[in-house]
PDB file of C-alpha atoms in Angstrom:
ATOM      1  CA  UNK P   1     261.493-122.769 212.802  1.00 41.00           C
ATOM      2  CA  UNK P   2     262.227-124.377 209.119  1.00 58.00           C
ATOM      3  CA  UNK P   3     259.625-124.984 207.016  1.00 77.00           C
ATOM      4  CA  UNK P   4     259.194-127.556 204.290  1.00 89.00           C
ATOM      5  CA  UNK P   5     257.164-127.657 200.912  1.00 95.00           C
ATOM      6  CA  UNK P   6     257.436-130.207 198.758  1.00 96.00           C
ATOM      7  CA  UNK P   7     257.123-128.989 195.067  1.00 98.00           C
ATOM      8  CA  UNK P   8     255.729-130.886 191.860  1.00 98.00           C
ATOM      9  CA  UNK P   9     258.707-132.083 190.272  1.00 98.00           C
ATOM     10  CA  UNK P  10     260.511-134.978 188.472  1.00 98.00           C
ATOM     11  CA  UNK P  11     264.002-135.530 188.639  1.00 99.00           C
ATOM     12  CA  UNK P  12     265.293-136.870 184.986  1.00 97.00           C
ATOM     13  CA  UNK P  13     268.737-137.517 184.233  1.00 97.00           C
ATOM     14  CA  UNK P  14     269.687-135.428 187.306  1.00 98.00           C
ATOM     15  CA  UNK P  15     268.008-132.462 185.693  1.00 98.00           C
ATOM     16  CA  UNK P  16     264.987-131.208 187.655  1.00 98.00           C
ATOM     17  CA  UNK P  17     261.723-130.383 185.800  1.00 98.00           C
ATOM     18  CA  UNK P  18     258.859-129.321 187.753  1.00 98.00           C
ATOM     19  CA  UNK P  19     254.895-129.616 186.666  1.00 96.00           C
ATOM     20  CA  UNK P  20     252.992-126.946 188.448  1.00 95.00           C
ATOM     21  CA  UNK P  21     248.795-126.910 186.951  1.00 90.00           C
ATOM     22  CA  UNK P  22     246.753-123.722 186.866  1.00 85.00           C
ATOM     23  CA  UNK P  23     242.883-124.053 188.615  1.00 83.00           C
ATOM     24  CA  UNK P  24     241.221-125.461 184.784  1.00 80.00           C
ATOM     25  CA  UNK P  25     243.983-128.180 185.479  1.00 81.00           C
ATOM     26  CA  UNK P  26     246.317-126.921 182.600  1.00 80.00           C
ATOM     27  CA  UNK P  27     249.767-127.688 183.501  1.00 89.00           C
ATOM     28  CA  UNK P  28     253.146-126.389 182.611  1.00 93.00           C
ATOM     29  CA  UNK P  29     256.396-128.776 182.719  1.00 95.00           C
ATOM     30  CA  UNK P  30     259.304-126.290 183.334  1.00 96.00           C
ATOM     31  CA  UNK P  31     262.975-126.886 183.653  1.00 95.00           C
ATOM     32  CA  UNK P  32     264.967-125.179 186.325  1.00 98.00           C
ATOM     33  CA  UNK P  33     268.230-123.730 186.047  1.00 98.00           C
ATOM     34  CA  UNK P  34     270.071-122.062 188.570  1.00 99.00           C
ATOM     35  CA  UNK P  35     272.299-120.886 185.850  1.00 98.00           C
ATOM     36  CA  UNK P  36     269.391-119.792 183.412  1.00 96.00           C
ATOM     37  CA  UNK P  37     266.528-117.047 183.103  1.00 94.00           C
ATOM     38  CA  UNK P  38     262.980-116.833 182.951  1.00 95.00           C
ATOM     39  CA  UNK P  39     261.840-118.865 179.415  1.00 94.00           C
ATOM     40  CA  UNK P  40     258.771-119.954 177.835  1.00 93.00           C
ATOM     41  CA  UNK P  41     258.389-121.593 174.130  1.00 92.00           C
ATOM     42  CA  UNK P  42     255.671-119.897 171.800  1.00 90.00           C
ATOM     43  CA  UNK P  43     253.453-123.011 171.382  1.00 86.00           C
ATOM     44  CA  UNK P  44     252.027-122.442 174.997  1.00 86.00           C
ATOM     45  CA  UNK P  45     251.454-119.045 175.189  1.00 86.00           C
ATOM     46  CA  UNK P  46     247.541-119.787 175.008  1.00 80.00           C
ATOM     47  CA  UNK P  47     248.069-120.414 178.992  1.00 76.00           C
ATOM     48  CA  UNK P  48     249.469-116.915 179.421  1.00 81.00           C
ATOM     49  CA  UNK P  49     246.947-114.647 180.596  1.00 80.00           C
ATOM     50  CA  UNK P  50     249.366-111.185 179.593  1.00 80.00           C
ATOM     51  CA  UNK P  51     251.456-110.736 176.914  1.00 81.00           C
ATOM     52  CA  UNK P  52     253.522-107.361 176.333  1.00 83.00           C
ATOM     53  CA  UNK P  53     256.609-106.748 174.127  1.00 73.00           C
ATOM     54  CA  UNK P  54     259.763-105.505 175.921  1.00 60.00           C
ATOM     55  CA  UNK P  55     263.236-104.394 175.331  1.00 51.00           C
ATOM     56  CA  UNK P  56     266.195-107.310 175.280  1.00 47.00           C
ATOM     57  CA  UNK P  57     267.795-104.675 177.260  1.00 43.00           C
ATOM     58  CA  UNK P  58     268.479-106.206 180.345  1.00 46.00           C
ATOM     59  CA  UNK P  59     268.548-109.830 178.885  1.00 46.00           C
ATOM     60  CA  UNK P  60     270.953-112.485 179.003  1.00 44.00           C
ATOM     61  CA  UNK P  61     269.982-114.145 175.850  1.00 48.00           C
ATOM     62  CA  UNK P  62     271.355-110.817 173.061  1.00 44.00           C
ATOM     63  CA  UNK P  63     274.528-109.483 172.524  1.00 44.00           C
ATOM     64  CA  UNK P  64     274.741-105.547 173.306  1.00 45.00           C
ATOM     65  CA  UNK P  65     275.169-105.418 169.029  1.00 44.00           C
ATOM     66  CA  UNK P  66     271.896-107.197 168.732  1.00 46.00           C
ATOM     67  CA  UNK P  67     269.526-105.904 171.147  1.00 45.00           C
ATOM     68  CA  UNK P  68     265.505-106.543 169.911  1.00 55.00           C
ATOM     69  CA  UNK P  69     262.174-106.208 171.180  1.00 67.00           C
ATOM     70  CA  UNK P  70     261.468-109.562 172.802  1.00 79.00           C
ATOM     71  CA  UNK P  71     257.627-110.619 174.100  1.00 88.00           C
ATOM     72  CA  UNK P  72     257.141-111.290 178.203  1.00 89.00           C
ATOM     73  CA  UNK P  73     254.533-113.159 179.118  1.00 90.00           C
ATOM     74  CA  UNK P  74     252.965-113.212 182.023  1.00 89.00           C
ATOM     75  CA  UNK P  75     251.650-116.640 183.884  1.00 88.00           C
ATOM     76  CA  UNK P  76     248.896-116.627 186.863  1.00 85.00           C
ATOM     77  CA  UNK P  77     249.375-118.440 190.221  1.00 85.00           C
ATOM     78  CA  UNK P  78     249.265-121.381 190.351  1.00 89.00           C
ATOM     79  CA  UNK P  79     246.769-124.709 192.090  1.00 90.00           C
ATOM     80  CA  UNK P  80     247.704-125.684 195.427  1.00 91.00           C
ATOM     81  CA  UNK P  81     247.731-129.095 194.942  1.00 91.00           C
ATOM     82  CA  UNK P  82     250.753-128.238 192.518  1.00 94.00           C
ATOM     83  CA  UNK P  83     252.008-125.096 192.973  1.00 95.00           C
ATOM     84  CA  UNK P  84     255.393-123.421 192.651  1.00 95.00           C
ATOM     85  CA  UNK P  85     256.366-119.880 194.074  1.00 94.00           C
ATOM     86  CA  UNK P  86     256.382-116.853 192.048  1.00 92.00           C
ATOM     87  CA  UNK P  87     258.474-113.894 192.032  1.00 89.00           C
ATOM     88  CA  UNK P  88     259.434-110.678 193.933  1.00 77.00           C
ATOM     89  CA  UNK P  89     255.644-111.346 196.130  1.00 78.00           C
ATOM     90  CA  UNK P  90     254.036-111.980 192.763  1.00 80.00           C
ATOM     91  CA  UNK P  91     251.864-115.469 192.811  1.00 83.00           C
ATOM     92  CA  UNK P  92     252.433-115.520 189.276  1.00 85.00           C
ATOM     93  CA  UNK P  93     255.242-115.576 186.802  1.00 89.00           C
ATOM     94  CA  UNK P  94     256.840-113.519 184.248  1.00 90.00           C
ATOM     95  CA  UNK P  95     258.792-115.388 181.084  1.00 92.00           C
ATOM     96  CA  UNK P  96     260.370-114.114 177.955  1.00 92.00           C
ATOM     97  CA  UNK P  97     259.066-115.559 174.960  1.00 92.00           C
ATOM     98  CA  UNK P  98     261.762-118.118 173.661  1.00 89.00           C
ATOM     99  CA  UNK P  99     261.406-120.200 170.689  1.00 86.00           C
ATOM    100  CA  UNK P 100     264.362-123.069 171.948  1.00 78.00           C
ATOM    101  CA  UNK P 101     266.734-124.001 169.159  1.00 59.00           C
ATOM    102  CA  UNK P 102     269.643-125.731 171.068  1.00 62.00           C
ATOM    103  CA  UNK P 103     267.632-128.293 172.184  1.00 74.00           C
ATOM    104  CA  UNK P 104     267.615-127.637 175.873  1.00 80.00           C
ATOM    105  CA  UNK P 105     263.354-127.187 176.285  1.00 87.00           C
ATOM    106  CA  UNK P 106     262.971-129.831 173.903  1.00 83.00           C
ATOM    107  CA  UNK P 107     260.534-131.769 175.930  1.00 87.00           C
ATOM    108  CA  UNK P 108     259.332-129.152 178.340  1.00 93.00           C
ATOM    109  CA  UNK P 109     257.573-125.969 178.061  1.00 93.00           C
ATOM    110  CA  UNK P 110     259.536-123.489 179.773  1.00 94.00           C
ATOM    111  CA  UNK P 111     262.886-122.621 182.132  1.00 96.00           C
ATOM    112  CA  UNK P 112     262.397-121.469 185.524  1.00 96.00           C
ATOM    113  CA  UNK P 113     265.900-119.475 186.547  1.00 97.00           C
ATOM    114  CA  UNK P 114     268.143-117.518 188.668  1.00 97.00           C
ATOM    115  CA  UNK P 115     265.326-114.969 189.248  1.00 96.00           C
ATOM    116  CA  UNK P 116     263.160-117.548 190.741  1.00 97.00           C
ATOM    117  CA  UNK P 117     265.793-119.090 192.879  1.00 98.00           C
ATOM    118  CA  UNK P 118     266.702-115.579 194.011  1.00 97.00           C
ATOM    119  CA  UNK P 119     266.931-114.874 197.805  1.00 96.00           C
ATOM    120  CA  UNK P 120     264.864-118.467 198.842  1.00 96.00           C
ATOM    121  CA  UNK P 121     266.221-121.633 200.490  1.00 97.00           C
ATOM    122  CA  UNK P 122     266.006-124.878 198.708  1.00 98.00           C
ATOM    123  CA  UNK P 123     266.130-128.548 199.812  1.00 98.00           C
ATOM    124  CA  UNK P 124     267.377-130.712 196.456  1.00 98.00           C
ATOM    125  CA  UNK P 125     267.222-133.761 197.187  1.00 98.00           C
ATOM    126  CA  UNK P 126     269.462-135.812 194.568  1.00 99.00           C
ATOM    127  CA  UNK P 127     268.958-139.156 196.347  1.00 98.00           C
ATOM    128  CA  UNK P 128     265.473-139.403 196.985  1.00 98.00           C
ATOM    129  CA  UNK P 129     264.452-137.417 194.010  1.00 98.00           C
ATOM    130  CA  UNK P 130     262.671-134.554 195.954  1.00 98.00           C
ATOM    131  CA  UNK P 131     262.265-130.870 195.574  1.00 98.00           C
ATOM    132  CA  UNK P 132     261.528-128.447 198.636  1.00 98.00           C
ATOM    133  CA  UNK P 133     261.095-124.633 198.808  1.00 97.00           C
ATOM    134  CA  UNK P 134     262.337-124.284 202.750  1.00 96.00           C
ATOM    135  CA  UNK P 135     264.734-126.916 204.919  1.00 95.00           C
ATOM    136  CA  UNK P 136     264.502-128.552 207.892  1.00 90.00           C
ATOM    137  CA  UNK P 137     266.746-128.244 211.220  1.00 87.00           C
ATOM    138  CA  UNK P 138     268.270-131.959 210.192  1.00 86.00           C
ATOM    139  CA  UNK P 139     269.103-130.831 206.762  1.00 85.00           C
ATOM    140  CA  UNK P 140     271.495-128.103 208.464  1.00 87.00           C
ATOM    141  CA  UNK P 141     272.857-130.116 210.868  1.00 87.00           C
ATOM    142  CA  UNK P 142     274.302-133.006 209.034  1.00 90.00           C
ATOM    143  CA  UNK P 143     275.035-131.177 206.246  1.00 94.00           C
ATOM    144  CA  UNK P 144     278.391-130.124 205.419  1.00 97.00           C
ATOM    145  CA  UNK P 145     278.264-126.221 204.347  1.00 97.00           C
ATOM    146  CA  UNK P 146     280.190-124.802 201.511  1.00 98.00           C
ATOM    147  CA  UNK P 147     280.004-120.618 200.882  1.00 98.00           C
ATOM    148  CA  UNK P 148     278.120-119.596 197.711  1.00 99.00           C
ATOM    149  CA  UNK P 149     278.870-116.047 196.260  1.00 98.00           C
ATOM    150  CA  UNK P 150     277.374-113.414 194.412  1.00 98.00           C
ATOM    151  CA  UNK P 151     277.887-110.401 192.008  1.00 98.00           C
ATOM    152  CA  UNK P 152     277.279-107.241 194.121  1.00 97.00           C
ATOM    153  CA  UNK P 153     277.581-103.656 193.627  1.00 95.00           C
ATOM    154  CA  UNK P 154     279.421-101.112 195.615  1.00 94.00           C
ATOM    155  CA  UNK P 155     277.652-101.088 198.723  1.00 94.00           C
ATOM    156  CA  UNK P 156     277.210-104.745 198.106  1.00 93.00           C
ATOM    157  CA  UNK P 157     273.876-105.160 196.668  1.00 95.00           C
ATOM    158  CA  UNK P 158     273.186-108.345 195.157  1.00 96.00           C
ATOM    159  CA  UNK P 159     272.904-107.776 191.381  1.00 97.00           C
ATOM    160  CA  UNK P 160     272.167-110.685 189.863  1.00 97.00           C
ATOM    161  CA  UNK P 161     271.402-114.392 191.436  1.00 98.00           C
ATOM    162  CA  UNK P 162     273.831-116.772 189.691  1.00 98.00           C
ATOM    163  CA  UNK P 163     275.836-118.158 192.429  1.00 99.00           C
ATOM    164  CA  UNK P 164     279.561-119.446 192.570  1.00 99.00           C
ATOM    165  CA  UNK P 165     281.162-122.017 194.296  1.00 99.00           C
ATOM    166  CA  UNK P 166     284.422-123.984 194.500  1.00 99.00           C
ATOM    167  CA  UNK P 167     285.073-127.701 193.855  1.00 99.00           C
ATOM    168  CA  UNK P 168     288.497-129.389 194.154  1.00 99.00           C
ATOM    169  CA  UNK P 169     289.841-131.709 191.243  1.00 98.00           C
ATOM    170  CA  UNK P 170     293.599-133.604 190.769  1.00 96.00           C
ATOM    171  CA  UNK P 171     294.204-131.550 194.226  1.00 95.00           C
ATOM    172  CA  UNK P 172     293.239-128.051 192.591  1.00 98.00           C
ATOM    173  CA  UNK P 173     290.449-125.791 194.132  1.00 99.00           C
ATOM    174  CA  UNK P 174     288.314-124.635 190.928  1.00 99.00           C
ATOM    175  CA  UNK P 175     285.476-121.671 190.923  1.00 99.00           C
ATOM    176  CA  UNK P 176     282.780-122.924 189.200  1.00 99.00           C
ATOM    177  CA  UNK P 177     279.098-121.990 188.440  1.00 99.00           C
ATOM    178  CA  UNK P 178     276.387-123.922 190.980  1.00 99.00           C
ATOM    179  CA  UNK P 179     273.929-124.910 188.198  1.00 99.00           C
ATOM    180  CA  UNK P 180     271.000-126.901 188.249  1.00 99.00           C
ATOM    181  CA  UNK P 181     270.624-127.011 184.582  1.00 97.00           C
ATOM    182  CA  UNK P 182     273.716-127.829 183.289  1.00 98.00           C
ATOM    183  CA  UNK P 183     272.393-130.150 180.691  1.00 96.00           C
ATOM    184  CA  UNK P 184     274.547-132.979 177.602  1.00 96.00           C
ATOM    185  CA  UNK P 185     272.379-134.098 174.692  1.00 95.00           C
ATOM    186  CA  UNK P 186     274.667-137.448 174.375  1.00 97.00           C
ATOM    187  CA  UNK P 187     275.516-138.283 170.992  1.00 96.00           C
ATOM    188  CA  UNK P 188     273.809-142.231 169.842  1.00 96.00           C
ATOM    189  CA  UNK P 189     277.332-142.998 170.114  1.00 95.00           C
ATOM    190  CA  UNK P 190     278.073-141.836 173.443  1.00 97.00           C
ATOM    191  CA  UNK P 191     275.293-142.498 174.852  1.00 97.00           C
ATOM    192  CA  UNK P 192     275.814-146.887 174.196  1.00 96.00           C
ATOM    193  CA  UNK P 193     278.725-146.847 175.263  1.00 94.00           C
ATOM    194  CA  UNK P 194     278.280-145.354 178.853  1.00 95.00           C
ATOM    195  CA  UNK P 195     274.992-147.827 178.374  1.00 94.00           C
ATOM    196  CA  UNK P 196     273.618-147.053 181.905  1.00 94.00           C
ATOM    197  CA  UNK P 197     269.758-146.476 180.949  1.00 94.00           C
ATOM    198  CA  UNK P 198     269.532-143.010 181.862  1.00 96.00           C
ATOM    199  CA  UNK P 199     267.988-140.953 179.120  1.00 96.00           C
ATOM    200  CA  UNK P 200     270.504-139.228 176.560  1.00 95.00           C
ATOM    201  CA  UNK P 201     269.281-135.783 177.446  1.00 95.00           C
ATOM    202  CA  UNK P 202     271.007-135.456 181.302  1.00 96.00           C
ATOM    203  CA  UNK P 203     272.612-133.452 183.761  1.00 97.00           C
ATOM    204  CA  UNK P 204     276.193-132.568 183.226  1.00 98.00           C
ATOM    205  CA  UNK P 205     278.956-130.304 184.736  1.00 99.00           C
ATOM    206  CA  UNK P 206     281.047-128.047 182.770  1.00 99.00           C
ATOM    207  CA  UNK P 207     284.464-127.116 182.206  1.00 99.00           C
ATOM    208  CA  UNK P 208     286.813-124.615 179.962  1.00 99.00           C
ATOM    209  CA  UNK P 209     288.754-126.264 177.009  1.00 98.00           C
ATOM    210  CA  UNK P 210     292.262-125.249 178.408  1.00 98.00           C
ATOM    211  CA  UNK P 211     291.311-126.948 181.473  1.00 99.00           C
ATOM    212  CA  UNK P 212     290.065-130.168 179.909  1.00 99.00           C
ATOM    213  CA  UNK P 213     292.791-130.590 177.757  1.00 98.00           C
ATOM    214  CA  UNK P 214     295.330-130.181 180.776  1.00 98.00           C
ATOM    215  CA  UNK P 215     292.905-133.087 182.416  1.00 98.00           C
ATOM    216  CA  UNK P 216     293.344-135.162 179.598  1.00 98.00           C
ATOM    217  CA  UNK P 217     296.887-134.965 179.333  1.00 98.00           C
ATOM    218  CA  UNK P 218     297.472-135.495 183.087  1.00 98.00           C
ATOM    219  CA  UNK P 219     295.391-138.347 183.382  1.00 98.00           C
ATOM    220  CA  UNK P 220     295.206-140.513 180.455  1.00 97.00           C
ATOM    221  CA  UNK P 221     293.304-143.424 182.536  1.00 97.00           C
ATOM    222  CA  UNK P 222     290.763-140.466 182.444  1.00 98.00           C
ATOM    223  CA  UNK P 223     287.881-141.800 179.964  1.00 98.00           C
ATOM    224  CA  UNK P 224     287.751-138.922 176.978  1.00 98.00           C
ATOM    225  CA  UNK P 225     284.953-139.243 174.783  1.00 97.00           C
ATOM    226  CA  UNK P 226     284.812-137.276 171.312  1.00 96.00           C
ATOM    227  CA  UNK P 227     281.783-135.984 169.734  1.00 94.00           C
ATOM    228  CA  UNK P 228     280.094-136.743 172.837  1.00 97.00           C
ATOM    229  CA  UNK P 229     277.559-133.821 172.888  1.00 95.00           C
ATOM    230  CA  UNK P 230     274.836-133.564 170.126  1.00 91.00           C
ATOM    231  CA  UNK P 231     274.522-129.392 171.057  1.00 85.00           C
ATOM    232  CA  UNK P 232     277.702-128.421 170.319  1.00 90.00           C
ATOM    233  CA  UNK P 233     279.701-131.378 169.418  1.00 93.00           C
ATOM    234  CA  UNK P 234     282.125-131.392 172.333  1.00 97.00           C
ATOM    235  CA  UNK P 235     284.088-133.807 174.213  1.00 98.00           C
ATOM    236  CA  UNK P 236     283.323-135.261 177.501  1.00 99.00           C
ATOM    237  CA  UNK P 237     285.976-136.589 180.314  1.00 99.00           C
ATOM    238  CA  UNK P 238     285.009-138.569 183.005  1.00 99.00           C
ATOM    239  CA  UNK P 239     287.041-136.994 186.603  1.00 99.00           C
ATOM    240  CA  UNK P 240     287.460-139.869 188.707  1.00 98.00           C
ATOM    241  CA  UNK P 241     286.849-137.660 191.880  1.00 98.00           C
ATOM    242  CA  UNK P 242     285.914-134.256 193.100  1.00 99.00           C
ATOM    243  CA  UNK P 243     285.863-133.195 196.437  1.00 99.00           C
ATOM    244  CA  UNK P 244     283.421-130.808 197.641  1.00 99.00           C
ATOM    245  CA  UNK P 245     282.328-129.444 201.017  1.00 98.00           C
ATOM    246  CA  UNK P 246     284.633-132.456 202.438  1.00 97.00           C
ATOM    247  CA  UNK P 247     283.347-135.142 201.113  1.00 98.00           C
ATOM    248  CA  UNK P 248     285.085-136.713 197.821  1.00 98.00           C
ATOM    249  CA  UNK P 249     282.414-138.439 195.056  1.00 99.00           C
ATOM    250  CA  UNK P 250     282.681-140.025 191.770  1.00 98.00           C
ATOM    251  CA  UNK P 251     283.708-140.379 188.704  1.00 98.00           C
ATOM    252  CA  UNK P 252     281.965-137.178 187.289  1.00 99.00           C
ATOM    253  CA  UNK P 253     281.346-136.613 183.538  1.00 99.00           C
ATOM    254  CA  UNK P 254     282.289-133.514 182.472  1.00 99.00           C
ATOM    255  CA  UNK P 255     281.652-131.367 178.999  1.00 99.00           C
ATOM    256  CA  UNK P 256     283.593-129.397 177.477  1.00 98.00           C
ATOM    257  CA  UNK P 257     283.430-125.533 176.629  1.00 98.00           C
ATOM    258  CA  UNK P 258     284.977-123.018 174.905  1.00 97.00           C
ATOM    259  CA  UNK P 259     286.921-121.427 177.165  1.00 98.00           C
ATOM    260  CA  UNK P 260     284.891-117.578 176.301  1.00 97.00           C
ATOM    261  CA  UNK P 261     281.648-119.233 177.228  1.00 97.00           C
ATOM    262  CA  UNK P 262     283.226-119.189 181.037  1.00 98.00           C
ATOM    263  CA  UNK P 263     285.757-116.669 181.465  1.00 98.00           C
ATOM    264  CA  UNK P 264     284.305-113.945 179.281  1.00 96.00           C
ATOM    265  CA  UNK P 265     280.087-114.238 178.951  1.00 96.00           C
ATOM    266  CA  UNK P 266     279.174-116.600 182.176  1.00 97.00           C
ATOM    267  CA  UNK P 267     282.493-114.462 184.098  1.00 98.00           C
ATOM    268  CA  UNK P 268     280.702-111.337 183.740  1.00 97.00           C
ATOM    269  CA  UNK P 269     277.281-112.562 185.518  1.00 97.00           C
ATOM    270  CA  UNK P 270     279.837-113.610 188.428  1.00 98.00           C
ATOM    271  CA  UNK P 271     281.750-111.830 191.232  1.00 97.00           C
ATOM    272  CA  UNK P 272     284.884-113.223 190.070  1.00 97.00           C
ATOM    273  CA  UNK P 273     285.739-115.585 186.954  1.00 98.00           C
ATOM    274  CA  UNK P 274     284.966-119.168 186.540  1.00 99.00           C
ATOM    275  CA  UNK P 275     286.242-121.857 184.937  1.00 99.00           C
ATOM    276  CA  UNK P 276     283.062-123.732 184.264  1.00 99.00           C
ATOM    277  CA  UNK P 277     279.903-125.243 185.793  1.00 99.00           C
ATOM    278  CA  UNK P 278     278.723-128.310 188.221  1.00 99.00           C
ATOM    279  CA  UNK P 279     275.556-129.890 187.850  1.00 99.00           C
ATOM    280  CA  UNK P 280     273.418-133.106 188.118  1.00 99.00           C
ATOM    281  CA  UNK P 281     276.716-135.102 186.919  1.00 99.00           C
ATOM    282  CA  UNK P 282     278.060-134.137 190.615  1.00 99.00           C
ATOM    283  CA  UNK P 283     275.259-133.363 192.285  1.00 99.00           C
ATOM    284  CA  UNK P 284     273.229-136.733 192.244  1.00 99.00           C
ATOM    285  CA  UNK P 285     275.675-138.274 194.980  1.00 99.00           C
ATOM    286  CA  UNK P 286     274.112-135.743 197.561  1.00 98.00           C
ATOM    287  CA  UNK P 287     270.895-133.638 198.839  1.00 98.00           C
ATOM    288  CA  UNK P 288     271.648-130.307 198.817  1.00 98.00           C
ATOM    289  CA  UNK P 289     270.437-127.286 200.842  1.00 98.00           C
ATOM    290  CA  UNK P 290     270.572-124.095 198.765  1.00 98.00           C
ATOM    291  CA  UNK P 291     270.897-120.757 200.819  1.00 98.00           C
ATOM    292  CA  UNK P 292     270.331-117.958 198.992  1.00 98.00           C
ATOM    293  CA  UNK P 293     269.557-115.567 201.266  1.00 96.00           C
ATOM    294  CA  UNK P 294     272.787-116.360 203.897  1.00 97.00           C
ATOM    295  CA  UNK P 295     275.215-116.997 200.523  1.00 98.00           C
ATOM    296  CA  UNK P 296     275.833-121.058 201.848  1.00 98.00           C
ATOM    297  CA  UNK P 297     275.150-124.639 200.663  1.00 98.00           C
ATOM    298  CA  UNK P 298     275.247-127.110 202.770  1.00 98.00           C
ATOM    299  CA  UNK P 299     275.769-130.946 201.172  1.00 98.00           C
ATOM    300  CA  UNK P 300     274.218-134.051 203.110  1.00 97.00           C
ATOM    301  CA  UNK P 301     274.922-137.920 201.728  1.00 94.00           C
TER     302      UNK P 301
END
């Protein structure tokens, strides 16, 4: 039989942060990111209760030229008044030390990632701005279900957690990144002239530059906004409709990106390559049922 648990968590922007507290009442605002790792900024390590330096090895945030020794720190469980899972049967959590300078932790402590996510099912509900570890037989059953898939090895072994999925757009059926934590900073600019009170930092979706640019020259009624990002000074378009697991929502802001960020770093975390990323941006029209462990989503409005 499903089960349900609701988690401690805030929905802003269409981002999702979530504010487990240890037993002293200490708590810990994290971001989570489907699409991200396992992060904590320096200035709360005084909650960690181990800390051990560790190879950047196996890391997604170095280059293979510019491996280092990164600190790990490790977090205990958690109240259950507020609690959050932890990892591979572990009540606690493990994070790599990360001194954010893009911007993206700005006003939390910590990321919670792929690992987290990792072989779990998930109830996000966009609309009602609730979080669930588990689902419910209803969830399934109106749901519409949409594969997810992984990178595996040769006997199919699930190597890493980041999961792809395909959206259509202007008729065309686009592999893209599922990711919670796609995140804009909106430029003061940008940000007054959408004007809809939402905060500036938000939840995006993501696509390559060559891809944009074709956008913007097939659709000119398409609103284009330059300089729209704070982060990396990008543009943003605004896709008047994307169709996913059958159903057809929108507009949709999206952001640009180089087109290496997708097909060659992001690609290689993948089973196949992608073209970019959907977030909050598309994913607050719906509640969403994340599979992990049968490879399917399965979108409710």
């Amino acid at each position: 039989m499903p089960t349900l648990t609701r988690l401690p968590a805030e929905f802003i922007g269409h981002r999702i942060v979530v504010k487990p507290f240890f037993d002293d009442g200490v708590s810990l605002a994290l971001f989570t990111d489907t699409g991200g790792s396992m992060l904590i900024k320096p200035n709360v390590l005084h909650k960690a209760t181990k800390i051990i330096s560790k190879s950047t090895e196996e890391s997604f945030l170095t280059s293979d030229e510019d491996r280092e020794e990164l600190q790990q720190a490790f977090f205990p469980a958690f109240n259950a008044e507020a609690w959050i899972p932890g990892i591979d049967g572990n009540p606690g959590l493990w994070f790599i030390v990360y001194d954010d300078t893009h911007g993206l932790l700005k006003e939390v402590d910590g990321m919670i990632g792929q690992q987290w996510f990792a072989d779990r099912v998930w109830t996000i509900d966009y609309l009602k701005e609730e979080f669930h570890l588990g689902c419910t037989r209803d969830d399934l059953s109106n749901g519409q279900s949409c594969p997810l898939d992984f990178k595996t090895d040769e006997e199919g072994k699930r190597l890493v957690s980041f999961p792809r999925i395909q959206a259509k757009v202007d008729g065309e059926t686009i592999d893209f990144l599922f990711d919670t934590g796609a995140t804009v900073v909106l430029s003061d600019k940008v940000y007054n002239l959408i004007g809809d009170g939402g905060p500036q930092t938000r939840g995006t979706s993501f696509i390559t530059a060559s891809v944009f640019e074709r956008w913007k020259c097939n659709h000119p009624d398409w609103l284009t906004c330059d300089d729209a990002d704070e982060l990396l000074n990008e543009s943003m378009i605004q896709v008047s409709e994307v169709e996913i697991a059958g159903y057809k929502v929108g507009p949709v802001w999206f952001t640009r990106r180089a087109d290496t960020n997708f097909h060659d770093y992001m690609s290689s975390f993948m089973d196949k390559k992608i073209e970019g990323a959907i977030g909050g941006s598309l994913f607050q029209y719906f509640s969403i049922v994340v599979d992990y462990s049968n490879a399917v989503a399965y979108f409710c409005r």
